[in-house]
Short mmCIF file of C-alpha atoms in Angstrom, two decimals:
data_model
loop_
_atom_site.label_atom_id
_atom_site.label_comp_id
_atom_site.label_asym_id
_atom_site.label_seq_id
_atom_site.Cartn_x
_atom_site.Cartn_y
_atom_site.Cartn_z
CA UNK A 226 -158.12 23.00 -34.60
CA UNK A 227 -158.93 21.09 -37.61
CA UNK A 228 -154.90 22.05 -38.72
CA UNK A 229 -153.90 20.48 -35.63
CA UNK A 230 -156.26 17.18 -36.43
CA UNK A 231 -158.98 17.98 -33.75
CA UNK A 232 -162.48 17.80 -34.09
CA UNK A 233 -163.97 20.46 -31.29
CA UNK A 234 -167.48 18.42 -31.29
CA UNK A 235 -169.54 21.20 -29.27
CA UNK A 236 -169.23 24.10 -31.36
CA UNK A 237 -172.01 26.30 -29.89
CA UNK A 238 -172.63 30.61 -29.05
CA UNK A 239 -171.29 30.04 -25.66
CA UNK A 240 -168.03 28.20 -26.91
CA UNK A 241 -167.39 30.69 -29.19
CA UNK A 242 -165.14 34.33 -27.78
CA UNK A 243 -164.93 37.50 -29.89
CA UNK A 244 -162.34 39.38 -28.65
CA UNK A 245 -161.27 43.49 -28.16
CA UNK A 246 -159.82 43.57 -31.52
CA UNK A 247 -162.39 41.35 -33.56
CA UNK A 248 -160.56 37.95 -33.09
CA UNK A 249 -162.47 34.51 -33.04
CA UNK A 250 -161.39 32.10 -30.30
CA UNK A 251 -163.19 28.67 -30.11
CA UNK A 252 -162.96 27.77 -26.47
CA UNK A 253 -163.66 24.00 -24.61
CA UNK A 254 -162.41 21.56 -25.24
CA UNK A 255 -164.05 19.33 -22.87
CA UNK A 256 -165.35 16.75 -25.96
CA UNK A 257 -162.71 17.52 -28.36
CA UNK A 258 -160.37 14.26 -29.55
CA UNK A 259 -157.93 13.62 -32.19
CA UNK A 260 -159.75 13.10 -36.04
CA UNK A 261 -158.31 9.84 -36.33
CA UNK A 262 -160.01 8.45 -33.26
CA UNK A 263 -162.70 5.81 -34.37
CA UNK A 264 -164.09 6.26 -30.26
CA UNK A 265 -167.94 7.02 -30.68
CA UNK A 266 -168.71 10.53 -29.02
CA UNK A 267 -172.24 11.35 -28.10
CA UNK A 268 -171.99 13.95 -26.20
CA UNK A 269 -172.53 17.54 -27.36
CA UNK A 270 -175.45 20.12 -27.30
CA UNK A 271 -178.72 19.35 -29.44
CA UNK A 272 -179.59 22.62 -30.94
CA UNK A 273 -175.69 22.34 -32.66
CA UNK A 274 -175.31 18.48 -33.05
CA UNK A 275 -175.20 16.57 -36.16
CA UNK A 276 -177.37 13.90 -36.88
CA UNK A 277 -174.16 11.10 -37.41
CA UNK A 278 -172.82 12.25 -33.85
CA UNK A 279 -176.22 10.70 -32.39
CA UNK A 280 -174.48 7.27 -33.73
CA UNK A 281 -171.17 8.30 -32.87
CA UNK A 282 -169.45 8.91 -35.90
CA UNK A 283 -168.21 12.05 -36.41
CA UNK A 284 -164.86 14.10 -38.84
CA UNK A 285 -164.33 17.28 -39.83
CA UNK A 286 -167.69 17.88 -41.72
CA UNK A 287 -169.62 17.13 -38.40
CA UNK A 288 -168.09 20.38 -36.82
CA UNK A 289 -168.98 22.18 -40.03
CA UNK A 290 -172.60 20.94 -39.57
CA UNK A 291 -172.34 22.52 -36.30
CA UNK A 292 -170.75 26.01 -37.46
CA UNK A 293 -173.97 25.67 -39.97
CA UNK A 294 -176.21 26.21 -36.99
CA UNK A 295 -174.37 28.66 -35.69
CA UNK A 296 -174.20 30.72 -38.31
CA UNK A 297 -177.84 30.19 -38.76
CA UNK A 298 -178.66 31.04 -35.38
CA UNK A 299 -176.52 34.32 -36.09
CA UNK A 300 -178.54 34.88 -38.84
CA UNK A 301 -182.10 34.98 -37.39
CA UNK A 302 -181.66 34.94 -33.97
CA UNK A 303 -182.92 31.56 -33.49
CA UNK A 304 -181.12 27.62 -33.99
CA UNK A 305 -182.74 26.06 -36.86
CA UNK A 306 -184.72 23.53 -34.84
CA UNK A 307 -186.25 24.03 -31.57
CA UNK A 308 -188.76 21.58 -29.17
CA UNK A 309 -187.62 18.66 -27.07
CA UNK A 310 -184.52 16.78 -27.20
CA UNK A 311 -186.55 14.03 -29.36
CA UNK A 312 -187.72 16.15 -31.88
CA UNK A 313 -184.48 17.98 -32.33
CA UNK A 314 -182.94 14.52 -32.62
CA UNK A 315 -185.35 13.68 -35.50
CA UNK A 316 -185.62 16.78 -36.68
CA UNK A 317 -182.05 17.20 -37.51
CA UNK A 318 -181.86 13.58 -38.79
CA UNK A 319 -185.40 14.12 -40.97
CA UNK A 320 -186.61 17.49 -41.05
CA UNK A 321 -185.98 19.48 -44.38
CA UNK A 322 -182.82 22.00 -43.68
CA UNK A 323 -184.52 25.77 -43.23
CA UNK A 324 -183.90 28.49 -45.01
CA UNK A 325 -182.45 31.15 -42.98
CA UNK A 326 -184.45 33.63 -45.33
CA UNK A 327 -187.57 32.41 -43.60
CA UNK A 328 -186.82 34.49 -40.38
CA UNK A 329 -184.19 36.84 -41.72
CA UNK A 330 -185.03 37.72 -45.74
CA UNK A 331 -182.86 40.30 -45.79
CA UNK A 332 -179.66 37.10 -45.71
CA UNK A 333 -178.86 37.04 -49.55
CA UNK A 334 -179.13 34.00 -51.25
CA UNK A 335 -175.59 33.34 -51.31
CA UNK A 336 -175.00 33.73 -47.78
CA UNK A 337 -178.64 31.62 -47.14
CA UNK A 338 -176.79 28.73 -49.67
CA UNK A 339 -173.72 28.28 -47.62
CA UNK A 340 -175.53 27.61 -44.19
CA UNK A 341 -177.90 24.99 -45.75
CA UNK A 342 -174.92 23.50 -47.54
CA UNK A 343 -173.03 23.35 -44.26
CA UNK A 344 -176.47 22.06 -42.65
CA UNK A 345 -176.56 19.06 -45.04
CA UNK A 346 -177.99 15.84 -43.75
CA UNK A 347 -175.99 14.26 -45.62
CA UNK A 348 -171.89 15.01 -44.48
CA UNK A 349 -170.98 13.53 -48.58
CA UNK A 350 -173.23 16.79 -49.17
CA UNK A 351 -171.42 19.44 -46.90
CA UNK A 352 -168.11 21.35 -47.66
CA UNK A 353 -165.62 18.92 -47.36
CA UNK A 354 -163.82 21.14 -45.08
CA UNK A 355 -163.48 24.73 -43.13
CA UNK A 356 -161.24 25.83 -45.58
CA UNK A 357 -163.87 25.13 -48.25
CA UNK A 358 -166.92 26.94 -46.45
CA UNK A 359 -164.59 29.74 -45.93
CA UNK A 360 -163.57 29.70 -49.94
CA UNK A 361 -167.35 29.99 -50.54
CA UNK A 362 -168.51 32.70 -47.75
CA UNK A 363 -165.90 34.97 -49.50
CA UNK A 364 -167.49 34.43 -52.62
CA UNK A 365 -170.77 35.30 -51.28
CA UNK A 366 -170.01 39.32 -52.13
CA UNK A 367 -169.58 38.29 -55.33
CA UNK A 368 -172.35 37.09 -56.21
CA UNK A 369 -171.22 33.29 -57.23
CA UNK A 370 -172.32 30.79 -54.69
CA UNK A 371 -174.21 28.38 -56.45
CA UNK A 372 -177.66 27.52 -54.81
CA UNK A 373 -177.75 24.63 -52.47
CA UNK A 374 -180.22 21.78 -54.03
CA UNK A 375 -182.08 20.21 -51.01
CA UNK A 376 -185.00 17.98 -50.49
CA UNK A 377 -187.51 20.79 -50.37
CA UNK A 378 -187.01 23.79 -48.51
CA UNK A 379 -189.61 25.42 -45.76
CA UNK A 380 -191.29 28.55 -46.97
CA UNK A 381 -192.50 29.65 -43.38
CA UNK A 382 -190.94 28.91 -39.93
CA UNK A 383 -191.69 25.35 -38.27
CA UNK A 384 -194.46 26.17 -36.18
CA UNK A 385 -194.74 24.42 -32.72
CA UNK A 386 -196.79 20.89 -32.99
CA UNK A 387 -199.92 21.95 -30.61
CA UNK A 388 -202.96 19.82 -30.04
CA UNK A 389 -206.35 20.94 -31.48
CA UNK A 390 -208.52 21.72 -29.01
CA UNK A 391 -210.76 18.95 -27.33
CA UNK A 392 -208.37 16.15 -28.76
CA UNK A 393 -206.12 13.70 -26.75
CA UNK A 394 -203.00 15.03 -25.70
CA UNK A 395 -199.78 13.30 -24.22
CA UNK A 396 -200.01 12.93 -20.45
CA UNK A 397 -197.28 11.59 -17.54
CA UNK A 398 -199.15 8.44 -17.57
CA UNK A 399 -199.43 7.82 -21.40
CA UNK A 400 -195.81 8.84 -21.36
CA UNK A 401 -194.83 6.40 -18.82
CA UNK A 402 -196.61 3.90 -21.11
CA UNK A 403 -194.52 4.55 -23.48
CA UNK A 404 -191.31 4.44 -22.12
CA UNK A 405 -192.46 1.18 -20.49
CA UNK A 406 -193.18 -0.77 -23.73
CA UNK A 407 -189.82 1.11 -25.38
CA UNK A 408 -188.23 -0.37 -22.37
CA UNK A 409 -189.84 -3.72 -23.17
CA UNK A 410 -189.73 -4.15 -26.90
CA UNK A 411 -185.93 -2.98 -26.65
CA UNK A 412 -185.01 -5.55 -23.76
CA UNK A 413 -187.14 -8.35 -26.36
CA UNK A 414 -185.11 -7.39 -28.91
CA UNK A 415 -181.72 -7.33 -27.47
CA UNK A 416 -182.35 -10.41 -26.00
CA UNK A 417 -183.45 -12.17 -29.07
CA UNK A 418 -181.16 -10.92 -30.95
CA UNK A 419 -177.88 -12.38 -29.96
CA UNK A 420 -179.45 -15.74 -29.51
CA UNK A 421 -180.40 -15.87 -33.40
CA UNK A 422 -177.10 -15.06 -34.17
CA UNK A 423 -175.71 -18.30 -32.46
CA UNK A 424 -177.98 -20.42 -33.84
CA UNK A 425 -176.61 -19.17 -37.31
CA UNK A 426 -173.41 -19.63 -35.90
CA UNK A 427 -174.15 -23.18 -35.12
CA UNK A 428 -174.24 -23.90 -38.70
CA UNK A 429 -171.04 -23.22 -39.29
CA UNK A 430 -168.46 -26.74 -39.87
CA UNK A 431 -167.03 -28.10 -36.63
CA UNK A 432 -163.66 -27.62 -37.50
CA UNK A 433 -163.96 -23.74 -37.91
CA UNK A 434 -165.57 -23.31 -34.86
CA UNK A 435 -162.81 -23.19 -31.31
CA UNK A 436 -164.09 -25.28 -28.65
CA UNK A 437 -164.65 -22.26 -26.59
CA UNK A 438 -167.93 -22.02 -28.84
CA UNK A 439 -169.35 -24.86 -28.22
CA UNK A 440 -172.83 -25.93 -27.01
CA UNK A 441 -172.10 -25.63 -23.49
CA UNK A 442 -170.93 -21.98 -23.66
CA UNK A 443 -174.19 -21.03 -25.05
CA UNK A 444 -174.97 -18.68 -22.16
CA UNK A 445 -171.92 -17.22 -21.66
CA UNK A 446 -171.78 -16.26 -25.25
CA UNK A 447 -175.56 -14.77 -24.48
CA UNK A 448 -174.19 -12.59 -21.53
CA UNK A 449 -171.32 -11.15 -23.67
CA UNK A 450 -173.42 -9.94 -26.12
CA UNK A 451 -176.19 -8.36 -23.72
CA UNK A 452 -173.72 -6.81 -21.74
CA UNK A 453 -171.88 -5.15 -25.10
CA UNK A 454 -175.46 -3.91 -26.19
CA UNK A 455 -176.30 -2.22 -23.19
CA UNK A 456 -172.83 -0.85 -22.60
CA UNK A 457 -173.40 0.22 -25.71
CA UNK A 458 -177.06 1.77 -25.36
CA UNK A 459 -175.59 3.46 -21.48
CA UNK A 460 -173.57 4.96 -24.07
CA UNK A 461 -176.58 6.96 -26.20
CA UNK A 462 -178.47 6.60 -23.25
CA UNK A 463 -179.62 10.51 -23.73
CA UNK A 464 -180.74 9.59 -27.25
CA UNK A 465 -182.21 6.41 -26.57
CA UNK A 466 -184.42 7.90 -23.69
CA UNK A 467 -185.41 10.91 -25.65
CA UNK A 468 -186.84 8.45 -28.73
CA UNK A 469 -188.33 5.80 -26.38
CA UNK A 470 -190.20 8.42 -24.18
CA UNK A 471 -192.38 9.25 -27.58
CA UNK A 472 -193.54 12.76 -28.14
CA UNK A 473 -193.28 15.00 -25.30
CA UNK A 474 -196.32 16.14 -22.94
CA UNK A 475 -198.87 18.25 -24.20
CA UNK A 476 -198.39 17.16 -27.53
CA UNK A 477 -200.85 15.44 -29.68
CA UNK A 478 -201.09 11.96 -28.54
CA UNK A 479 -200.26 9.41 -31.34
CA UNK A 480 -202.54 7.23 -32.83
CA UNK A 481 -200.61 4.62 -32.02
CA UNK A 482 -198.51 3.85 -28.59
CA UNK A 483 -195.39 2.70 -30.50
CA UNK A 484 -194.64 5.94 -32.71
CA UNK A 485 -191.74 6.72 -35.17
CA UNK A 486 -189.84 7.73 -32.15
CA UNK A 487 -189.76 4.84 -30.15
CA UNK A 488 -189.83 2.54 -32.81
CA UNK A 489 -186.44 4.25 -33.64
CA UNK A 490 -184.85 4.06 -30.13
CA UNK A 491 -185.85 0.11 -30.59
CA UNK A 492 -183.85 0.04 -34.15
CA UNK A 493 -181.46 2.32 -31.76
CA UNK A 494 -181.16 -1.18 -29.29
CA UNK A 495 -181.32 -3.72 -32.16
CA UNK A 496 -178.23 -1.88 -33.79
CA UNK A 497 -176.78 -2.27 -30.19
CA UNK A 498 -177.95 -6.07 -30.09
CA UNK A 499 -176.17 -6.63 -33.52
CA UNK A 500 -172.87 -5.12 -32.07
CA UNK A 501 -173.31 -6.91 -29.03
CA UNK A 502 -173.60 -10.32 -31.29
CA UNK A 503 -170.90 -9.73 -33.65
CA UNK A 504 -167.98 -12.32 -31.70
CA UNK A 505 -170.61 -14.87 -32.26
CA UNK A 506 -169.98 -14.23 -35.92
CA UNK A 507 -166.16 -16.02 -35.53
CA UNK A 508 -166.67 -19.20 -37.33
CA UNK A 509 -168.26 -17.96 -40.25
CA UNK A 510 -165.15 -15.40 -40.38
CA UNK A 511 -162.98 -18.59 -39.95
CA UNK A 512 -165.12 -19.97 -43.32
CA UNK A 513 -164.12 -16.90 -45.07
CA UNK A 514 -160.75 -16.98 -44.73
CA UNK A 515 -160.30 -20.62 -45.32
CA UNK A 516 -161.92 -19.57 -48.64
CA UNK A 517 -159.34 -16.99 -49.19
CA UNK A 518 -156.28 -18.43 -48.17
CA UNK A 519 -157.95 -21.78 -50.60
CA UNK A 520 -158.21 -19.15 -53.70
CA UNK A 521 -154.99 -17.89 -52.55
CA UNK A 522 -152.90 -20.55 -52.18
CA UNK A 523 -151.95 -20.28 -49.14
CA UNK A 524 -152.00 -23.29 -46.51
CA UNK A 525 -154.07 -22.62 -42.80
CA UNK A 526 -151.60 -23.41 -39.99
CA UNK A 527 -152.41 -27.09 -38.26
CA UNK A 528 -153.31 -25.72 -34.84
CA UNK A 529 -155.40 -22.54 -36.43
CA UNK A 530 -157.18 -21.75 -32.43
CA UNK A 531 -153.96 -21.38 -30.83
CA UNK A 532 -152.65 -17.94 -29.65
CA UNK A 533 -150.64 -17.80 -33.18
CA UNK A 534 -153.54 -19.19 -35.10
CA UNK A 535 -155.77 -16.62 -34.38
CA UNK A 536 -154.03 -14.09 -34.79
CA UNK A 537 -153.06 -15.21 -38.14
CA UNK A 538 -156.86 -15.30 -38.61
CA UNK A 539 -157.44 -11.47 -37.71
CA UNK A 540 -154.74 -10.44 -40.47
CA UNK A 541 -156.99 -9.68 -42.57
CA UNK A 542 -159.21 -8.20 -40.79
CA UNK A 543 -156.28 -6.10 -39.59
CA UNK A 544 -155.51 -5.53 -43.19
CA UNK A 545 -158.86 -4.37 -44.61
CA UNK A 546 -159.35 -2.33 -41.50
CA UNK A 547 -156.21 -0.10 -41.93
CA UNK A 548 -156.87 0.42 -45.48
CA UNK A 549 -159.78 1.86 -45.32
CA UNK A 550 -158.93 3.60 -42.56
CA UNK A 551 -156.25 4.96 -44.61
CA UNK A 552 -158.66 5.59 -47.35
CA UNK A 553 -161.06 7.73 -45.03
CA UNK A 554 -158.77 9.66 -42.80
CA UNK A 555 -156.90 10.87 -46.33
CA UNK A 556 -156.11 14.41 -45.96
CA UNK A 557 -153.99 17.11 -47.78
CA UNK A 558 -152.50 17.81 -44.48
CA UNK A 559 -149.06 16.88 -43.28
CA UNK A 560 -150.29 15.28 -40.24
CA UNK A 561 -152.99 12.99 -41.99
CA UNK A 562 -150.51 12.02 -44.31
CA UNK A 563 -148.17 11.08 -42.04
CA UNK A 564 -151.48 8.75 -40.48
CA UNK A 565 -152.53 7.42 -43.78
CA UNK A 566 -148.98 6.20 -44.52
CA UNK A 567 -148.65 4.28 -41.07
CA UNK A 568 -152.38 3.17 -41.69
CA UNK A 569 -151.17 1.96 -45.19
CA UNK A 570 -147.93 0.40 -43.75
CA UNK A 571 -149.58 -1.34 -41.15
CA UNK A 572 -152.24 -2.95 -44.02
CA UNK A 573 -149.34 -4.03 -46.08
CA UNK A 574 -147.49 -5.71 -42.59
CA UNK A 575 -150.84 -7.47 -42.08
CA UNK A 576 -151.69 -8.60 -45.47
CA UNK A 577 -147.90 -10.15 -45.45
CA UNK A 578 -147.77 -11.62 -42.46
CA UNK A 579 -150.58 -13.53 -43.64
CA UNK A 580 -149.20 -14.89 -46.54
CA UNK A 581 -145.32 -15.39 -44.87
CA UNK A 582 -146.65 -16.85 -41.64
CA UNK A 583 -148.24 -20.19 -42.62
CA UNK A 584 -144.91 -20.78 -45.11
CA UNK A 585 -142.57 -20.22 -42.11
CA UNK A 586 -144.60 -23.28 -40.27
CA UNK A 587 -143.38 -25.38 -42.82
#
């Protein structure tokens, strides 16, 4: 599918067919979607997800992460992390990557090598693609698979966090005090948030600021932003749950009430709050291209809010944008070449009609 410019997204035992003679068929499609789509996709299955499709970001490497596990699973019988959605979440984002060896030592090196390389935290650190992981699983008969440097490795299976005997252990009502000051903190934060970011905003010189940001749009502005950050959060919401709720019950309680986990799910709903606040961000953007166009040469039009104005602004936004994205989605595929030069065309359109635009006023 990867050929075709699809990223499957749930690659998993039970979406995976072997048929009569020996064939491989990959089968729903339910979360698939074009590799050029910047949409965030959450959904998938934990024991198979990678640790960047938590945050929505996701190409060809994250289905290789995926086919990692799998193969690992194949391997020993068992995914490479198990426990509660939480700890999968953080264990795939944290945990050293296991050695399949560990369950299974009769996997040879080689073969061990090319599932922690697929397994990577890191997708700059995986194959770069399918064709690539299948270029080094043939080599693994002969011998030449080079051994995958990782943070280091687990010498015995991750054993399931138990409580000692006779000490605290996490209960429904702990847990619900959790959640509630998760809950709390996050709703603090993306509250606050936002209303920082105006106040910066507010800085900003009159003139680059439309008088739709003025003063007495203050709380609309607010609303905007909160209502973007939870979208946003309703999103994750499976993630964000899982790291607020804290450890799981029965497990050793924390010493503190606001662990790692939920003080990730409130980074989770600051990220969210940041997202949420960007619009407010408009006149500084206005400052910085008045400083370009200035170093450029290139005159701002008189009425620079109007319909044409701003979108002379966004340019080069539009510009930068559509490079990189022609940059990242680069392939040595007909298909993403075909994208990258329509990504690169459209950058070069923008980055004209920025400089053409403001002479034509004249």
């Amino acid at each position: 599918c990867h050929q075709a410019g699809i990223l499957h997204l749930d690659i998993k035992p039970a979406n995976v067919l072997v048929t009569k003679d020996g064939g491989v068929k990959i089968v729903d499609f339910g979360i698939a979607r074009a590799a050029s789509d910047a949409t965030a996709t959450i959904a998938g299955t934990p024991h198979y997800m990678p640790p960047e499709q938590y945050e929505g970001r996701v190409d060809e490497r994250s289905d290789i992460y995926s086919v990692g596990c799998l193969l690992f699973e194949c391997l020993t019988g068992s995914p490479p992390f198990e426990g509660t959605m939480a700890s999968q979440l953080l264990a795939h984002r944290d945990a050293p990557r296991p050695d399949p060896r560990v369950l299974a030592p009769k996997v040879s090196p080689g073969l061990a090598a090319v599932v922690m390389r697929a397994m990577a935290i890191d997708p700059d650190r995986r194959y770069a693609s399918v064709h690539d992981m299948l270029a080094a699983m043939t080599a693994v008969d002969g011998g030449v698979v080079e051994p995958y440097a990782s943070p280091p490795m687990l010498t015995q299976p991750v054993p399931k966090v138990v409580a000692a005997p006779g000490s605290p252990v996490v209960t429904r009502g702990t847990r619900f005090r959790t959640y509630g000051l998760g809950l709390l903190v996050s709703a603090f934060v993306v509250a606050l948030l936002p209303g920082l970011v105006w106040t910066s905003a507010a800085f900003a010189p009159a003139d680059y600021r439309p008088d739709v940001m003025s003063s007495a749009y203050t709380g609309t502005w607010w609303m905007l932003a909160v209502t973007i950050a939870t979208a946003f959060l309703l999103l994750r919401r499976h993630a964000f749950f899982a790291l607020i709720g804290g450890p799981s019950m029965g497990s050793p309680l924390p010493d503190r009430l606001m662990g790692k986990q939920v003080a990730a799910g409130v980074r989770m709903a600051a990220g969210a709050a940041l997202r949420g606040a960007l619009p407010m961000l408009f006149p500084w953007y206005v400052v910085l291209v008045a400083a370009t166009s200035e170093a450029a040469g290139v005159s701002m039009p008189d009425e620079l809010f109007s319909a044409w104005g701003v979108a002379w602004l966004l340019m080069p936004l539009a510009a930068i944008t559509l490079a990189l994205r022609t940059l990242t989605r680069l392939r040595p595929r007909p298909g993403a070449m075909i994208k990258s030069t329509i990504y690169l065309a459209g950058a070069a359109l923008a980055a004209l009609l920025f400089f053409v635009y403001p002479l034509a006023l004249d």
